[in-house]
Coordinates of C-alpha atoms in Angstrom, one line a residue:
X1 CA -147.6 36.2 102.7
X2 CA -149.0 35.1 99.4
X3 CA -149.7 31.6 100.7
X4 CA -151.3 33.0 103.9
X5 CA -153.4 35.3 101.8
X6 CA -154.7 32.4 99.8
X7 CA -156.2 31.0 103.0
X8 CA -157.6 34.4 104.1
X9 CA -155.0 34.8 106.9
X10 CA -152.6 37.6 108.0
X11 CA -149.7 37.1 110.3
X12 CA -147.0 39.3 112.0
X13 CA -143.4 39.6 110.6
X14 CA -140.6 40.7 113.0
X15 CA -137.4 42.2 111.8
X16 CA -134.0 42.6 113.3
X17 CA -132.7 46.0 112.4
X18 CA -129.1 44.8 112.7
X19 CA -129.6 41.9 110.3
X20 CA -131.7 43.2 107.4
X21 CA -131.4 46.2 105.1
X22 CA -134.9 47.4 106.1
X23 CA -134.7 50.5 103.9
X24 CA -134.3 48.2 100.8
X25 CA -137.3 46.2 102.0
X26 CA -139.4 49.2 102.8
X27 CA -141.5 49.3 99.6
X28 CA -142.5 45.6 100.0
X29 CA -143.2 45.9 103.7
X30 CA -145.3 49.0 103.0
X31 CA -147.5 47.0 100.7
X32 CA -147.8 44.1 103.1
X33 CA -148.7 46.5 105.9
X34 CA -151.4 48.2 103.8
X35 CA -152.9 44.8 103.0
X36 CA -153.2 43.8 106.7
X37 CA -150.0 42.2 107.8
X38 CA -148.3 43.4 111.0
X39 CA -144.7 44.5 110.7
X40 CA -143.1 44.3 114.2
X41 CA -139.7 44.6 115.8
X42 CA -137.5 41.6 116.5
X43 CA -135.5 42.7 119.5
X44 CA -131.7 42.6 119.3
X45 CA -129.1 41.4 121.8
X46 CA -129.6 43.1 125.2
X47 CA -132.8 45.0 124.2
X48 CA -134.8 43.1 126.8
X49 CA -133.1 44.7 129.8
X50 CA -131.8 48.0 128.4
X51 CA -134.1 50.9 127.7
X52 CA -131.4 52.7 125.8
X53 CA -130.7 49.7 123.5
X54 CA -134.4 49.1 122.8
X55 CA -135.0 52.7 122.0
X56 CA -132.0 52.8 119.6
X57 CA -133.4 49.7 117.9
X58 CA -136.9 51.3 117.6
X59 CA -135.4 54.4 116.2
X60 CA -133.4 52.4 113.6
X61 CA -136.6 50.6 112.6
X62 CA -138.6 53.8 112.3
X63 CA -135.9 55.6 110.3
X64 CA -135.7 52.9 107.8
X65 CA -139.4 52.0 107.4
X66 CA -141.1 55.3 108.2
X67 CA -143.3 54.0 110.9
X68 CA -143.1 52.8 114.5
X69 CA -143.5 49.1 115.3
X70 CA -146.6 48.3 117.2
X71 CA -145.2 45.0 118.7
X72 CA -142.0 43.3 119.7
X73 CA -140.6 39.8 120.2
X74 CA -137.3 39.6 121.9
X75 CA -134.2 37.7 120.5
X76 CA -134.0 34.1 121.8
X77 CA -137.1 34.9 123.9
X78 CA -134.9 36.8 126.3
X79 CA -137.0 38.3 129.2
X80 CA -136.4 39.7 132.7
X81 CA -139.5 39.9 134.9
X82 CA -139.7 43.2 136.7
X83 CA -137.7 45.0 133.9
X84 CA -138.6 44.0 130.4
X85 CA -142.3 44.9 130.5
X86 CA -141.6 48.3 131.9
X87 CA -139.0 49.0 129.2
X88 CA -141.5 48.0 126.5
X89 CA -144.3 50.0 128.1
X90 CA -142.1 53.2 128.2
X91 CA -141.0 52.5 124.6
X92 CA -144.6 52.8 123.5
X93 CA -145.3 49.3 122.3
X94 CA -148.9 48.1 122.0
X95 CA -148.0 44.5 122.7
X96 CA -145.2 42.0 123.4
X97 CA -145.2 38.3 122.4
X98 CA -141.9 37.1 124.0
X99 CA -142.9 35.2 127.1
X100 CA -142.7 31.5 126.2
X101 CA -140.5 28.4 126.5
X102 CA -137.6 27.7 124.2
X103 CA -136.4 24.1 125.0
X104 CA -139.7 22.4 126.0
X105 CA -143.4 22.4 125.6
X106 CA -145.7 24.0 128.0
X107 CA -147.1 27.3 129.2
X108 CA -144.4 29.5 130.8
X109 CA -147.0 31.7 132.6
X110 CA -149.6 29.1 133.0
X111 CA -151.7 31.2 130.6
X112 CA -153.0 30.9 127.0
X113 CA -154.7 34.3 127.0
X114 CA -153.4 37.9 126.5
X115 CA -153.3 40.2 129.6
X116 CA -152.1 43.6 130.7
X117 CA -148.9 43.1 132.8
X118 CA -148.9 44.8 136.2
X119 CA -146.7 47.8 137.1
X120 CA -144.6 47.7 140.3
X121 CA -147.7 49.1 142.1
X122 CA -149.9 46.5 140.5
X123 CA -151.7 48.8 138.2
X124 CA -152.4 47.3 134.7
X125 CA -150.0 48.6 132.0
X126 CA -151.4 49.8 128.6
X127 CA -149.0 47.1 127.1
X128 CA -150.6 43.8 126.3
X129 CA -148.7 40.6 126.7
X130 CA -149.6 37.9 124.2
X131 CA -148.0 34.7 125.6
X132 CA -146.0 32.6 123.2
X133 CA -147.4 29.1 123.2
X134 CA -145.2 27.2 120.7
X135 CA -142.1 27.9 118.6
X136 CA -140.9 25.8 115.7
X137 CA -137.3 25.6 116.8
X138 CA -138.5 24.0 120.1
X139 CA -139.7 21.0 118.1
X140 CA -137.0 20.6 115.5
X141 CA -134.0 22.2 117.3
X142 CA -134.3 21.5 121.0
X143 CA -136.6 18.4 121.1
X144 CA -135.2 16.9 117.9
X145 CA -138.7 15.7 116.8
X146 CA -139.4 14.2 113.4
X147 CA -142.4 15.6 111.5
X148 CA -144.9 13.1 112.8
X149 CA -143.7 13.6 116.4
X150 CA -143.7 17.4 116.0
X151 CA -147.3 17.3 114.6
X152 CA -148.4 15.2 117.6
X153 CA -146.9 17.7 120.0
X154 CA -148.5 20.6 118.2
X155 CA -152.0 19.0 118.2
X156 CA -151.6 18.1 121.9
X157 CA -150.8 21.7 122.9
X158 CA -153.5 23.0 120.6
X159 CA -156.0 20.7 122.3
X160 CA -155.1 22.0 125.7
X161 CA -155.5 25.6 124.5
X162 CA -158.9 24.8 122.9
X163 CA -160.1 23.2 126.2
X164 CA -159.8 26.5 128.0
X165 CA -160.9 28.8 125.1
X166 CA -157.4 30.3 124.9
X167 CA -155.2 31.8 122.2
X168 CA -152.7 29.5 120.4
X169 CA -149.7 31.8 119.6
X170 CA -147.5 30.2 117.0
X171 CA -143.9 31.4 116.2
X172 CA -142.5 30.1 112.9
X173 CA -139.3 31.2 111.2
X174 CA -139.5 32.1 107.5
X175 CA -136.7 29.8 106.4
X176 CA -138.4 26.8 108.1
X177 CA -141.4 26.6 105.7
X178 CA -139.2 25.0 103.1
X179 CA -137.4 22.6 105.5
X180 CA -138.3 19.2 106.9
X181 CA -140.6 19.8 109.9
X182 CA -141.2 23.4 109.3
X183 CA -143.1 22.8 106.1
X184 CA -145.9 21.6 108.3
X185 CA -146.8 25.3 108.7
X186 CA -149.1 25.2 105.7
X187 CA -150.9 22.1 106.8
X188 CA -151.5 23.7 110.2
X189 CA -153.0 26.7 108.5
X190 CA -155.3 24.4 106.5
X191 CA -156.4 22.7 109.7
X192 CA -157.2 26.0 111.3
X193 CA -159.2 27.1 108.3
X194 CA -161.1 23.8 108.2
X195 CA -161.9 24.1 111.9
X196 CA -163.2 27.6 111.5
X197 CA -160.6 29.1 113.9
X198 CA -160.0 32.8 114.1
X199 CA -156.5 33.4 112.8
X200 CA -154.9 36.8 112.9
X201 CA -151.8 38.9 113.5
X202 CA -150.6 39.9 116.9
X203 CA -151.7 43.5 116.1
X204 CA -155.2 42.2 115.4
X205 CA -155.2 40.3 118.7
X206 CA -153.9 43.4 120.5
X207 CA -156.7 45.6 119.0
X208 CA -159.3 42.9 119.8
X209 CA -158.2 42.6 123.4
X210 CA -157.8 46.3 124.1
X211 CA -161.3 46.9 122.7
X212 CA -162.7 44.5 125.3
X213 CA -160.6 45.8 128.2
X214 CA -163.6 47.5 129.8
X215 CA -163.9 48.2 133.5
X216 CA -166.8 46.3 135.0
X217 CA -168.2 47.8 138.2
X218 CA -170.9 46.2 140.3
X219 CA -173.2 48.5 142.3
X220 CA -175.7 46.4 144.2
X221 CA -178.0 44.7 141.7
X222 CA -176.5 46.7 138.8
X223 CA -173.4 46.0 136.6
X224 CA -171.9 48.9 134.7
X225 CA -169.4 49.0 131.8
X226 CA -167.8 52.3 130.9
X227 CA -165.6 53.2 128.0
X228 CA -166.9 50.5 125.6
X229 CA -164.9 50.9 122.3
X230 CA -166.2 47.9 120.4
X231 CA -169.9 47.9 119.7
X232 CA -169.7 44.1 119.1
X233 CA -169.0 43.5 122.8
X234 CA -171.5 41.1 124.3
X235 CA -172.2 40.6 128.0
X236 CA -173.5 37.2 129.0
X237 CA -175.9 37.1 132.0
X238 CA -177.1 33.9 133.6
X239 CA -179.9 34.2 136.2
X240 CA -181.5 31.9 138.7
X241 CA -185.2 31.4 139.4
X242 CA -187.6 34.1 138.0
X243 CA -185.2 37.0 138.1
X244 CA -185.3 39.4 135.3
X245 CA -182.8 41.8 133.7
X246 CA -183.1 45.4 132.5
X247 CA -180.5 47.1 130.3
X248 CA -179.7 50.7 129.6
X249 CA -177.4 51.3 126.6
X250 CA -177.8 47.8 125.2
X251 CA -180.1 45.2 123.6
X252 CA -181.2 42.0 125.5
X253 CA -181.5 38.7 123.6
X254 CA -182.7 35.6 125.4
X255 CA -180.3 32.6 125.0
X256 CA -180.6 29.0 125.9
X257 CA -179.3 29.4 129.5
X258 CA -179.5 33.1 130.1
X259 CA -179.3 36.4 128.3
X260 CA -176.9 38.2 125.9
X261 CA -176.7 41.9 126.2
X262 CA -175.1 43.8 123.2
X263 CA -173.8 47.2 123.7
X264 CA -175.2 50.2 121.8
X265 CA -172.9 52.9 123.1
X266 CA -169.9 53.6 125.3
X267 CA -171.9 53.1 128.5
X268 CA -173.9 50.0 129.5
X269 CA -175.8 49.3 132.7
X270 CA -177.5 45.9 133.4
X271 CA -179.8 45.5 136.4
X272 CA -181.0 42.2 137.7
X273 CA -184.3 42.2 139.7

């Protein structure tokens, strides 16, 4: 945490209730949480497909630390489609960041952006899935990369994410930062800082995404946004010919190829004429 803070970054830490004396760590974790780090739940064996086991683990976490975890990442990235998201949703989590690959590089869902998983009736859950893009043990444990090879793999995946304007979700184990290969973590953070990337915890990402999960409704020549939570939300409008735009509940700023409309309240209507 100290070395992340030196770079101006905050991450998420996930704790197994069965493996750590969380009550003994509570004072330190309280300080970290107050200073902006996210303290989440590391699921245990069987919590990915058992509502009872997951709730028992959440209760153990809460009893020892005095607060509920906002997010979860399952043990060994265990996940059952059609079951796990529903269990997490019912357990009250804001986000999950489990769905990723263990033994190879790639994008398990074909996505590098957060999303609201669907219910069985295809309604969006409140839960946000933050897909896991790369895990340290994939490089050093499964693929047996040396440091140079591992760094090449990381930069290759990072480049693909950057091309689509996605989110590069990195999972790094705490013991790895002092080991061969895993010590690259600090160099990666330095690269992110140099490149001006936004770096944040999963809780920050969850808040950012939820604030922008605004229903967009089109009614003829008018687009409406209702329930805007984040007043920094911008709507980009590109027009053809001599068409003009009018905005109710927002400011219009001309950009190089169109218009930027910044919200001023919870309701925004943009009309193109």
